[in-house]
Every structure is written in C-alpha cells, then in structure tokens.
Amino acid sequence: DQQVKQNSPSLSVQEGRISILNCDYTNSMFDYFLWYKKYPAEGPTFLISISSIKDKNEDGRFTVFLNKSAKHLSLHIVPSQPGDSAVYFCAASGNYGQNFVFGPGTRLSVLP
Amino acid sequence: DTEVTQTPKHLVMGMTNKKSLKCEQHMGHRAMYWYKQKAKKPPELMFVYSYEKLSINESVPSRFSPECPNSSLLNLHLHALQPEDSALYLCASSTRQFVEKLFFGSGTQLSVL
C-alpha cells in the first residue's frame, strides 16, 4: 500500500512555462515533506521542503504548496528550464524518528 | 565539503561472491543510511545508523550486512546475493536521524549474475 503517491509518471512542459508536479499521501501522521530531483546515474538531490505548519514554501523558481485537508502537495517550477528535466521524488515523514517514505517519482521533460 | 562519496560506482558479482560497498562523508553528519532503488521505483530504506549505532533495520535479509566503522564511513557487506538484489544502492547522510534533509551519494549500480 503506497503511502506517498505521484500519479503522473511523466510530464512534458515547454521551456519558460510552469511545471506542476503533484503528490498525494495517505498517512495523516506525516508532517514533513521534501522534494528531491534525480538525474540519471546520480543520487537524488534535495530541492525544497515544507512542514505541516506552513502551506507554502518558496525558494527561487521552486514553490511547494501543502493542502493538509486534502493530503496533497505540489511543486511548482517557474519558469521551467531544460536543465530541470529529471525525475522528481516527493518524500514524507512524520513524528521524530520515522523514516522518509518516497513516492514513485515523476519524470519531467522540459522541451526547448 | 558537501559530498557523499560512494565506491564503486558499478559492481558485477556472482551469487557466491563476497563484496563490499563503501560510503564516506565529511560533513560531520551523525546519521547515515542505506537505500535500495530498483528501476523506475522509489528509494527504499534498508538501514539507518545514528551515532554509529544501528538504529533501524527494515527487515533486510542477512545476506546484506551493514557496518559503520566510524562517524564518516558506512559499509554494506554483500554475500550470497540473488539476481533480484540487482539495484542501485544509495548511501545518504543527515545531521541527525530523519529530522534534516538527506544528502545522497550517486550510488553503486549492482548487478548480480
């Protein structure tokens, strides 16, 4: 039973437009969420995080929105660049000491 | 230095071989992790060391044996693996267990023949 879901396996976006990657979770105990980016043959790289006391966190071109009632978060990338093409993983954890659970990932392709 | 270094990058081994994966970080992190990632799947936690003590073993088969010789090093000893163990093995570290973001190495791509 997947506790963290990313229902879109892939997404294609034109350069300069907005990319929106979605993540849903089922465990109401999750209270800390992260997004990672992964290029082929490399380990995941941390992008941005959000805790459940916030509903938005912004870092440059990346913004994460959290809707706790819907158990949904999204990552917005504006403007999208070809270098953003990668697999994006959503991860969640809850309560001190619990491990991060990763979603299956969404492959983003930004077309020039 | 914000890197987690894993060696080797690629490993091919037979089912009767014994090999080891190595991971090193010099960020002063006190939590280190082994994850396993199969193709097109998310990383799955295997082991966590916190302050050089094994704190979590996610019911991993005994053919995988972790070791943390000191706060900068993490090893994964492999013995009598099965072909289904072929995967990308990722090491990660964090300032302390699970509270902070994880820093990942680039992984060891393991093939068991």
PDB file of C-alpha atoms in Angstrom:
ATOM      1  CA  ASP A   1       0.000   0.000   0.000  1.00  0.00           C
ATOM      2  CA  GLN A   2       1.661   3.200  -1.219  1.00  0.00           C
ATOM      3  CA  GLN A   3       1.617   5.890   1.443  1.00  0.00           C
ATOM      4  CA  VAL A   4       3.031   8.511  -0.938  1.00  0.00           C
ATOM      5  CA  LYS A   5       1.652   8.665  -4.455  1.00  0.00           C
ATOM      6  CA  GLN A   6       2.723  10.555  -7.531  1.00  0.00           C
ATOM      7  CA  ASN A   7       0.070   9.659 -10.022  1.00  0.00           C
ATOM      8  CA  SER A   8       1.745  11.169 -13.081  1.00  0.00           C
ATOM      9  CA  PRO A   9       4.693   9.010 -14.147  1.00  0.00           C
ATOM     10  CA  SER A  10       5.766  11.661 -16.643  1.00  0.00           C
ATOM     11  CA  LEU A  11       5.159  15.284 -17.571  1.00  0.00           C
ATOM     12  CA  SER A  12       6.283  17.347 -20.563  1.00  0.00           C
ATOM     13  CA  VAL A  13       6.393  21.143 -20.438  1.00  0.00           C
ATOM     14  CA  GLN A  14       7.608  23.825 -22.803  1.00  0.00           C
ATOM     15  CA  GLU A  15      10.627  25.870 -21.719  1.00  0.00           C
ATOM     16  CA  GLY A  16       9.578  29.045 -19.920  1.00  0.00           C
ATOM     17  CA  ARG A  17       6.199  27.675 -18.873  1.00  0.00           C
ATOM     18  CA  ILE A  18       5.138  26.450 -15.428  1.00  0.00           C
ATOM     19  CA  SER A  19       5.715  22.839 -14.358  1.00  0.00           C
ATOM     20  CA  ILE A  20       3.363  21.485 -11.699  1.00  0.00           C
ATOM     21  CA  LEU A  21       4.213  18.169 -10.077  1.00  0.00           C
ATOM     22  CA  ASN A  22       1.691  16.610  -7.717  1.00  0.00           C
ATOM     23  CA  CYS A  23       1.989  14.336  -4.705  1.00  0.00           C
ATOM     24  CA  ASP A  24      -0.698  12.754  -2.510  1.00  0.00           C
ATOM     25  CA  TYR A  25      -0.248  10.979   0.786  1.00  0.00           C
ATOM     26  CA  THR A  26      -2.468   8.761   2.878  1.00  0.00           C
ATOM     27  CA  ASN A  27      -0.836   8.806   6.317  1.00  0.00           C
ATOM     28  CA  SER A  28      -2.255  11.671   8.381  1.00  0.00           C
ATOM     29  CA  MET A  29       0.750  11.426  10.716  1.00  0.00           C
ATOM     30  CA  PHE A  30       3.057  12.783   8.017  1.00  0.00           C
ATOM     31  CA  ASP A  31       4.083  16.309   8.907  1.00  0.00           C
ATOM     32  CA  TYR A  32       7.272  16.999   6.980  1.00  0.00           C
ATOM     33  CA  PHE A  33       7.618  16.821   3.215  1.00  0.00           C
ATOM     34  CA  LEU A  34      10.517  17.111   0.815  1.00  0.00           C
ATOM     35  CA  TRP A  35      11.070  17.179  -2.916  1.00  0.00           C
ATOM     36  CA  TYR A  36      14.144  15.616  -4.481  1.00  0.00           C
ATOM     37  CA  LYS A  37      15.407  15.800  -8.047  1.00  0.00           C
ATOM     38  CA  LYS A  38      17.322  12.923  -9.618  1.00  0.00           C
ATOM     39  CA  TYR A  39      19.368  12.889 -12.795  1.00  0.00           C
ATOM     40  CA  PRO A  40      20.368   9.553 -14.376  1.00  0.00           C
ATOM     41  CA  ALA A  41      23.396   7.906 -12.728  1.00  0.00           C
ATOM     42  CA  GLU A  42      23.291  10.384  -9.842  1.00  0.00           C
ATOM     43  CA  GLY A  43      21.826  10.283  -6.358  1.00  0.00           C
ATOM     44  CA  PRO A  44      18.723  12.326  -5.507  1.00  0.00           C
ATOM     45  CA  THR A  45      19.384  15.970  -4.692  1.00  0.00           C
ATOM     46  CA  PHE A  46      17.323  17.866  -2.143  1.00  0.00           C
ATOM     47  CA  LEU A  47      15.232  20.656  -3.667  1.00  0.00           C
ATOM     48  CA  ILE A  48      12.804  22.093  -1.140  1.00  0.00           C
ATOM     49  CA  SER A  49      10.894  21.113   1.985  1.00  0.00           C
ATOM     50  CA  ILE A  50       7.761  22.105   3.840  1.00  0.00           C
ATOM     51  CA  SER A  51       6.468  21.322   7.302  1.00  0.00           C
ATOM     52  CA  SER A  52       2.815  20.951   8.155  1.00  0.00           C
ATOM     53  CA  ILE A  53       2.713  24.274   9.999  1.00  0.00           C
ATOM     54  CA  LYS A  54       3.037  26.025   6.642  1.00  0.00           C
ATOM     55  CA  ASP A  55       1.013  25.866   3.443  1.00  0.00           C
ATOM     56  CA  LYS A  56       3.631  27.349   1.132  1.00  0.00           C
ATOM     57  CA  ASN A  57       7.396  27.496   0.884  1.00  0.00           C
ATOM     58  CA  GLU A  58       9.332  29.263  -1.836  1.00  0.00           C
ATOM     59  CA  ASP A  59      12.947  29.046  -2.988  1.00  0.00           C
ATOM     60  CA  GLY A  60      13.795  30.847  -6.197  1.00  0.00           C
ATOM     61  CA  ARG A  61      11.971  29.220  -9.092  1.00  0.00           C
ATOM     62  CA  PHE A  62      10.621  26.439  -6.857  1.00  0.00           C
ATOM     63  CA  THR A  63       7.483  26.704  -4.716  1.00  0.00           C
ATOM     64  CA  VAL A  64       5.850  23.908  -2.752  1.00  0.00           C
ATOM     65  CA  PHE A  65       2.208  24.115  -1.701  1.00  0.00           C
ATOM     66  CA  LEU A  66       0.693  21.923   1.012  1.00  0.00           C
ATOM     67  CA  ASN A  67      -3.027  21.236   1.435  1.00  0.00           C
ATOM     68  CA  LYS A  68      -3.275  19.218   4.637  1.00  0.00           C
ATOM     69  CA  SER A  69      -7.008  18.663   4.482  1.00  0.00           C
ATOM     70  CA  ALA A  70      -6.641  17.133   1.020  1.00  0.00           C
ATOM     71  CA  LYS A  71      -3.370  15.377   1.929  1.00  0.00           C
ATOM     72  CA  HIS A  72      -1.897  16.879  -1.209  1.00  0.00           C
ATOM     73  CA  LEU A  73       1.211  18.805  -2.076  1.00  0.00           C
ATOM     74  CA  SER A  74       2.507  20.226  -5.308  1.00  0.00           C
ATOM     75  CA  LEU A  75       5.785  21.548  -6.621  1.00  0.00           C
ATOM     76  CA  HIS A  76       5.692  24.497  -8.993  1.00  0.00           C
ATOM     77  CA  ILE A  77       8.681  25.354 -11.157  1.00  0.00           C
ATOM     78  CA  VAL A  78       8.518  28.752 -12.835  1.00  0.00           C
ATOM     79  CA  PRO A  79       9.935  29.309 -15.383  1.00  0.00           C
ATOM     80  CA  SER A  80      10.837  25.780 -16.412  1.00  0.00           C
ATOM     81  CA  GLN A  81      14.268  25.265 -17.951  1.00  0.00           C
ATOM     82  CA  PRO A  82      15.691  22.338 -19.962  1.00  0.00           C
ATOM     83  CA  GLY A  83      18.097  21.627 -17.067  1.00  0.00           C
ATOM     84  CA  ASP A  84      15.074  20.882 -14.898  1.00  0.00           C
ATOM     85  CA  SER A  85      14.483  17.685 -16.890  1.00  0.00           C
ATOM     86  CA  ALA A  86      14.866  14.928 -14.297  1.00  0.00           C
ATOM     87  CA  VAL A  87      12.865  12.570 -12.097  1.00  0.00           C
ATOM     88  CA  TYR A  88      11.219  14.331  -9.155  1.00  0.00           C
ATOM     89  CA  PHE A  89      10.501  12.405  -5.951  1.00  0.00           C
ATOM     90  CA  CYS A  90       8.166  13.540  -3.216  1.00  0.00           C
ATOM     91  CA  ALA A  91       9.057  12.231   0.270  1.00  0.00           C
ATOM     92  CA  ALA A  92       7.212  12.409   3.581  1.00  0.00           C
ATOM     93  CA  SER A  93       7.899  11.679   7.224  1.00  0.00           C
ATOM     94  CA  GLY A  94       6.031  12.031  10.471  1.00  0.00           C
ATOM     95  CA  ASN A  95       6.959  12.174  14.153  1.00  0.00           C
ATOM     96  CA  TYR A  96      10.543  12.313  15.227  1.00  0.00           C
ATOM     97  CA  GLY A  97      12.384   9.127  14.285  1.00  0.00           C
ATOM     98  CA  GLN A  98      10.207   7.922  11.452  1.00  0.00           C
ATOM     99  CA  ASN A  99      11.859   7.294   8.159  1.00  0.00           C
ATOM    100  CA  PHE A 100      11.131   9.172   4.970  1.00  0.00           C
ATOM    101  CA  VAL A 101       8.751   7.431   2.584  1.00  0.00           C
ATOM    102  CA  PHE A 102       9.355   8.231  -1.063  1.00  0.00           C
ATOM    103  CA  GLY A 103       6.799   8.428  -3.845  1.00  0.00           C
ATOM    104  CA  PRO A 104       7.400   6.604  -7.149  1.00  0.00           C
ATOM    105  CA  GLY A 105       8.618   9.740  -8.921  1.00  0.00           C
ATOM    106  CA  THR A 106       7.531  11.861 -11.884  1.00  0.00           C
ATOM    107  CA  ARG A 107       9.795  12.238 -14.911  1.00  0.00           C
ATOM    108  CA  LEU A 108       9.754  15.872 -16.037  1.00  0.00           C
ATOM    109  CA  SER A 109      10.849  16.759 -19.563  1.00  0.00           C
ATOM    110  CA  VAL A 110      11.273  20.438 -20.354  1.00  0.00           C
ATOM    111  CA  LEU A 111      11.273  20.949 -24.098  1.00  0.00           C
ATOM    112  CA  PRO A 112      13.309  23.775 -25.674  1.00  0.00           C
TER     113      PRO A 112
ATOM    114  CA  ASP B   1      32.667  19.519   1.547  1.00  0.00           C
ATOM    115  CA  THR B   2      29.005  18.683   0.973  1.00  0.00           C
ATOM    116  CA  GLU B   3      29.527  15.355  -0.769  1.00  0.00           C
ATOM    117  CA  VAL B   4      28.652  11.799  -0.005  1.00  0.00           C
ATOM    118  CA  THR B   5      31.082   9.576  -1.881  1.00  0.00           C
ATOM    119  CA  GLN B   6      30.208   6.014  -2.821  1.00  0.00           C
ATOM    120  CA  THR B   7      32.525   3.375  -4.271  1.00  0.00           C
ATOM    121  CA  PRO B   8      32.474   1.529  -6.530  1.00  0.00           C
ATOM    122  CA  LYS B   9      30.083   3.188  -8.998  1.00  0.00           C
ATOM    123  CA  HIS B  10      29.379  -0.131 -10.700  1.00  0.00           C
ATOM    124  CA  LEU B  11      29.704  -3.691  -9.420  1.00  0.00           C
ATOM    125  CA  VAL B  12      29.015  -7.033 -11.069  1.00  0.00           C
ATOM    126  CA  MET B  13      29.137 -10.080  -8.837  1.00  0.00           C
ATOM    127  CA  GLY B  14      28.214 -13.718  -8.900  1.00  0.00           C
ATOM    128  CA  MET B  15      25.858 -15.298  -6.410  1.00  0.00           C
ATOM    129  CA  THR B  16      28.744 -16.902  -4.491  1.00  0.00           C
ATOM    130  CA  ASN B  17      30.894 -13.781  -4.252  1.00  0.00           C
ATOM    131  CA  LYS B  18      31.539 -11.571  -1.245  1.00  0.00           C
ATOM    132  CA  LYS B  19      31.845  -7.848  -1.930  1.00  0.00           C
ATOM    133  CA  SER B  20      31.515  -4.573  -0.048  1.00  0.00           C
ATOM    134  CA  LEU B  21      30.049  -1.182  -0.887  1.00  0.00           C
ATOM    135  CA  LYS B  22      31.623   1.857   0.712  1.00  0.00           C
ATOM    136  CA  CYS B  23      30.261   5.268   1.609  1.00  0.00           C
ATOM    137  CA  GLU B  24      32.074   8.264   3.061  1.00  0.00           C
ATOM    138  CA  GLN B  25      31.041  11.744   4.182  1.00  0.00           C
ATOM    139  CA  HIS B  26      33.000  14.541   5.841  1.00  0.00           C
ATOM    140  CA  MET B  27      30.151  16.872   6.725  1.00  0.00           C
ATOM    141  CA  GLY B  28      30.105  15.835  10.382  1.00  0.00           C
ATOM    142  CA  HIS B  29      26.744  14.154   9.906  1.00  0.00           C
ATOM    143  CA  ARG B  30      25.821  11.675  12.623  1.00  0.00           C
ATOM    144  CA  ALA B  31      23.146   9.713  10.761  1.00  0.00           C
ATOM    145  CA  MET B  32      23.879   7.535   7.734  1.00  0.00           C
ATOM    146  CA  TYR B  33      21.532   5.468   5.627  1.00  0.00           C
ATOM    147  CA  TRP B  34      21.474   2.707   3.025  1.00  0.00           C
ATOM    148  CA  TYR B  35      18.682   2.795   0.460  1.00  0.00           C
ATOM    149  CA  LYS B  36      17.924   0.362  -2.356  1.00  0.00           C
ATOM    150  CA  GLN B  37      16.358   1.583  -5.584  1.00  0.00           C
ATOM    151  CA  LYS B  38      15.053  -0.683  -8.310  1.00  0.00           C
ATOM    152  CA  ALA B  39      14.486   0.692 -11.798  1.00  0.00           C
ATOM    153  CA  LYS B  40      11.513   3.089 -12.016  1.00  0.00           C
ATOM    154  CA  LYS B  41      10.784   2.661  -8.298  1.00  0.00           C
ATOM    155  CA  PRO B  42      11.352   4.992  -5.330  1.00  0.00           C
ATOM    156  CA  PRO B  43      14.311   4.532  -2.985  1.00  0.00           C
ATOM    157  CA  GLU B  44      13.510   2.097  -0.173  1.00  0.00           C
ATOM    158  CA  LEU B  45      15.174   2.361   3.216  1.00  0.00           C
ATOM    159  CA  MET B  46      17.348  -0.590   4.281  1.00  0.00           C
ATOM    160  CA  PHE B  47      19.385   0.522   7.302  1.00  0.00           C
ATOM    161  CA  VAL B  48      19.972   3.592   9.453  1.00  0.00           C
ATOM    162  CA  TYR B  49      22.959   4.281  11.667  1.00  0.00           C
ATOM    163  CA  SER B  50      22.657   7.007  14.249  1.00  0.00           C
ATOM    164  CA  TYR B  51      25.822   7.989  16.135  1.00  0.00           C
ATOM    165  CA  GLU B  52      27.500   4.875  14.708  1.00  0.00           C
ATOM    166  CA  LYS B  53      24.897   2.530  16.142  1.00  0.00           C
ATOM    167  CA  LEU B  54      22.423   0.605  14.029  1.00  0.00           C
ATOM    168  CA  SER B  55      19.056   2.145  14.827  1.00  0.00           C
ATOM    169  CA  ILE B  56      16.850   0.778  12.042  1.00  0.00           C
ATOM    170  CA  ASN B  57      16.948  -2.446  10.042  1.00  0.00           C
ATOM    171  CA  GLU B  58      13.965  -2.598   7.698  1.00  0.00           C
ATOM    172  CA  SER B  59      13.778  -6.407   7.790  1.00  0.00           C
ATOM    173  CA  VAL B  60      16.625  -6.707   5.318  1.00  0.00           C
ATOM    174  CA  PRO B  61      17.856 -10.263   4.548  1.00  0.00           C
ATOM    175  CA  SER B  62      21.039 -11.264   6.356  1.00  0.00           C
ATOM    176  CA  ARG B  63      22.940 -11.537   3.074  1.00  0.00           C
ATOM    177  CA  PHE B  64      23.225  -7.730   3.457  1.00  0.00           C
ATOM    178  CA  SER B  65      25.400  -6.765   6.433  1.00  0.00           C
ATOM    179  CA  PRO B  66      25.947  -3.085   7.286  1.00  0.00           C
ATOM    180  CA  GLU B  67      28.879  -1.720   9.207  1.00  0.00           C
ATOM    181  CA  CYS B  68      29.705   1.757  10.498  1.00  0.00           C
ATOM    182  CA  PRO B  69      33.407   1.784  11.499  1.00  0.00           C
ATOM    183  CA  ASN B  70      33.333   5.481  12.414  1.00  0.00           C
ATOM    184  CA  SER B  71      31.145   8.545  12.009  1.00  0.00           C
ATOM    185  CA  SER B  72      32.396   9.221   8.460  1.00  0.00           C
ATOM    186  CA  LEU B  73      32.243   5.729   6.989  1.00  0.00           C
ATOM    187  CA  LEU B  74      29.468   3.309   6.176  1.00  0.00           C
ATOM    188  CA  ASN B  75      29.929  -0.090   4.555  1.00  0.00           C
ATOM    189  CA  LEU B  76      27.489  -2.617   3.162  1.00  0.00           C
ATOM    190  CA  HIS B  77      28.861  -6.155   3.011  1.00  0.00           C
ATOM    191  CA  LEU B  78      27.274  -8.421   0.423  1.00  0.00           C
ATOM    192  CA  HIS B  79      27.323 -12.218   0.446  1.00  0.00           C
ATOM    193  CA  ALA B  80      25.393 -14.864  -1.474  1.00  0.00           C
ATOM    194  CA  LEU B  81      23.178 -12.342  -3.211  1.00  0.00           C
ATOM    195  CA  GLN B  82      20.363 -13.239  -5.578  1.00  0.00           C
ATOM    196  CA  PRO B  83      19.755 -11.811  -9.081  1.00  0.00           C
ATOM    197  CA  GLU B  84      16.731  -9.937  -7.697  1.00  0.00           C
ATOM    198  CA  ASP B  85      19.121  -7.967  -5.472  1.00  0.00           C
ATOM    199  CA  SER B  86      20.385  -6.167  -8.577  1.00  0.00           C
ATOM    200  CA  ALA B  87      19.607  -2.488  -7.997  1.00  0.00           C
ATOM    201  CA  LEU B  88      21.074   0.941  -7.344  1.00  0.00           C
ATOM    202  CA  TYR B  89      22.317   1.144  -3.750  1.00  0.00           C
ATOM    203  CA  LEU B  90      22.265   4.661  -2.391  1.00  0.00           C
ATOM    204  CA  CYS B  91      24.016   5.946   0.698  1.00  0.00           C
ATOM    205  CA  ALA B  92      22.760   9.096   2.404  1.00  0.00           C
ATOM    206  CA  SER B  93      23.619  11.149   5.469  1.00  0.00           C
ATOM    207  CA  SER B  94      21.964  13.812   7.575  1.00  0.00           C
ATOM    208  CA  THR B  95      22.941  15.955  10.524  1.00  0.00           C
ATOM    209  CA  ARG B  96      20.887  13.686  12.725  1.00  0.00           C
ATOM    210  CA  GLN B  97      18.375  10.901  12.253  1.00  0.00           C
ATOM    211  CA  PHE B  98      15.488  11.813   9.992  1.00  0.00           C
ATOM    212  CA  VAL B  99      14.998  15.371  11.169  1.00  0.00           C
ATOM    213  CA  GLU B 100      17.016  17.086   8.479  1.00  0.00           C
ATOM    214  CA  LYS B 101      17.166  16.699   4.736  1.00  0.00           C
ATOM    215  CA  LEU B 102      19.176  13.815   3.348  1.00  0.00           C
ATOM    216  CA  PHE B 103      22.361  14.190   1.315  1.00  0.00           C
ATOM    217  CA  PHE B 104      22.658  11.318  -1.142  1.00  0.00           C
ATOM    218  CA  GLY B 105      25.654   9.808  -2.855  1.00  0.00           C
ATOM    219  CA  SER B 106      25.481   8.927  -6.543  1.00  0.00           C
ATOM    220  CA  GLY B 107      25.013   5.265  -5.762  1.00  0.00           C
ATOM    221  CA  THR B 108      26.503   1.904  -6.663  1.00  0.00           C
ATOM    222  CA  GLN B 109      24.790   0.121  -9.553  1.00  0.00           C
ATOM    223  CA  LEU B 110      24.917  -3.549  -8.583  1.00  0.00           C
ATOM    224  CA  SER B 111      24.325  -6.447 -10.953  1.00  0.00           C
ATOM    225  CA  VAL B 112      24.119  -9.979  -9.545  1.00  0.00           C
ATOM    226  CA  LEU B 113      24.608 -12.707 -12.123  1.00  0.00           C
TER     227      LEU B 113
END
